[in-house]
XYZ file of C-alpha atoms in Angstrom:
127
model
C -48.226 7.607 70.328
C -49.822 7.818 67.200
C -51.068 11.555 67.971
C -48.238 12.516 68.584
C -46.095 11.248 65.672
C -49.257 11.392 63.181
C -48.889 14.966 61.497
C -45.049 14.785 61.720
C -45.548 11.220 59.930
C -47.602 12.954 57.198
C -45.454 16.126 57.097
C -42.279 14.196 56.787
C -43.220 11.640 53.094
C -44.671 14.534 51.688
C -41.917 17.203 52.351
C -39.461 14.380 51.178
C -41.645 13.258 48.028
C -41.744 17.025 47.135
C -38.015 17.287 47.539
C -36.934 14.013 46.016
C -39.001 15.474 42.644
C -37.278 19.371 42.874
C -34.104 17.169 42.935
C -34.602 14.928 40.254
C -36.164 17.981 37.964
C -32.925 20.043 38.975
C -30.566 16.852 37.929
C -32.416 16.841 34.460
C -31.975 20.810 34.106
C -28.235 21.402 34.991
C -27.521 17.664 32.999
C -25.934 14.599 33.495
C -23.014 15.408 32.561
C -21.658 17.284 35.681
C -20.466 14.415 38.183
C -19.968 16.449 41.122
C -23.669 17.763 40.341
C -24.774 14.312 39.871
C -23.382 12.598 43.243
C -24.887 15.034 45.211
C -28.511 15.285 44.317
C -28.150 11.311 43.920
C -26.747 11.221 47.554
C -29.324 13.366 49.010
C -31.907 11.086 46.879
C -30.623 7.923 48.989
C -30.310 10.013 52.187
C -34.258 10.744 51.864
C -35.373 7.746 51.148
C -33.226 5.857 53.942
C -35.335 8.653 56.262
C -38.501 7.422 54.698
C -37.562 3.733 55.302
C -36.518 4.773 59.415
C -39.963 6.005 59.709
C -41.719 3.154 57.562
C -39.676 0.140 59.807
C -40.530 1.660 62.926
C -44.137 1.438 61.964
C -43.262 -2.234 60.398
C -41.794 -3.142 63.611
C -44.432 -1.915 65.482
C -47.285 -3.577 64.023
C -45.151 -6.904 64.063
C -44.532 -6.833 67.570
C -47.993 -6.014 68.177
C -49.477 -9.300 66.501
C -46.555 -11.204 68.561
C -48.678 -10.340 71.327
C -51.674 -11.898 70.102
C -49.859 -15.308 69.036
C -48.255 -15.629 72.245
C -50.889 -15.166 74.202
C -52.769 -17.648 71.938
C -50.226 -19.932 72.428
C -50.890 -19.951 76.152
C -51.899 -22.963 78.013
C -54.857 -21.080 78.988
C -56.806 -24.613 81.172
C -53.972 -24.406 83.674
C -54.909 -20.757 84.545
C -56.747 -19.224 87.608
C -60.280 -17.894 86.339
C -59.009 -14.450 87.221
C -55.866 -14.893 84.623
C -57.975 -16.374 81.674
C -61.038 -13.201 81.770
C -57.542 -10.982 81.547
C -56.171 -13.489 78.998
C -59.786 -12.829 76.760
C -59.422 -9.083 77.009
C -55.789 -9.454 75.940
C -56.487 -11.646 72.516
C -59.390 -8.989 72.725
C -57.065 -6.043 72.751
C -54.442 -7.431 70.506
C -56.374 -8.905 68.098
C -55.904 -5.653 65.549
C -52.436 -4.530 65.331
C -51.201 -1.987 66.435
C -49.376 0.279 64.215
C -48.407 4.363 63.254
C -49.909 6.164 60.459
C -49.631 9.202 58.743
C -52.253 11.511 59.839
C -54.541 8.724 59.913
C -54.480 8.672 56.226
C -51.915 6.031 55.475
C -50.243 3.385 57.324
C -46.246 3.498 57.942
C -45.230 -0.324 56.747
C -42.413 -1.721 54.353
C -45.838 -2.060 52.166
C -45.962 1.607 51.817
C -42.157 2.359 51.610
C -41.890 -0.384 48.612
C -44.789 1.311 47.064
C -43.438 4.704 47.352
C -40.202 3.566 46.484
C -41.076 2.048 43.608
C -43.086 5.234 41.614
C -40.387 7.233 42.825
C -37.935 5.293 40.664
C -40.077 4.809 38.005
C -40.567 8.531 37.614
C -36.763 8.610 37.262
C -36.220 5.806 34.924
């Protein structure tokens, strides 16, 4: 799943950081004191960043369901199982015991980390 979502992952923050800044330079240029002007580049300012944060909580989800696994089958009452059931038990804590989770070209990782991050230097740029 991840190479298939990875370059669109990386494509899509940048595209949108680039946009989000032509936006916010073209709010400064034609003034604040336009209110038409002003709703829409601050509406299509919240409608990029609520894309953003769809792509960064379906990594966030991801990676959270994906450690579930691991403390569940931790949890297991592993002495009442048949021999065969606890070697596949081991290569499931094995398996699960790095999260899983989507990333940006293999560069970044999609979390609410990242979107808070991003988030945040994108508003202090503006204020």
């Amino acid at each position: 799943m991840n190479s298939m979502y990875g370059t669109v992952a990386l494509i899509m923050p940048l595209v949108t950081g680039a946009v989000i800044s032509l936006v916010g330079v073209r709010m400064v240029v034609y003034g604040l004191n336009q209110l038409e002007q002003v709703m829409r580049f601050g509406l299509s300012i919240i409608g990029m960043l609520m894309h953003f944060l769809i792509l960064c909580y379906s990594g966030q989800k991801l990676m959270d369901e994906s450690q579930n696994v691991f403390y569940r089958a931790y949890a297991a009452k592993w002495y009442t199982f048949s021999p065969r059931l606890k070697s596949l038990l081991i290569i499931t804590l094995y398996r699960s015991f790095k999260p899983c989770g989507l990333t940006a070209g293999n560069i970044f990782s999609l979390s609410m980390a990242t979107y808070a991050a991003v988030s945040t230097k994108i508003f202090n740029f503006y204020l």
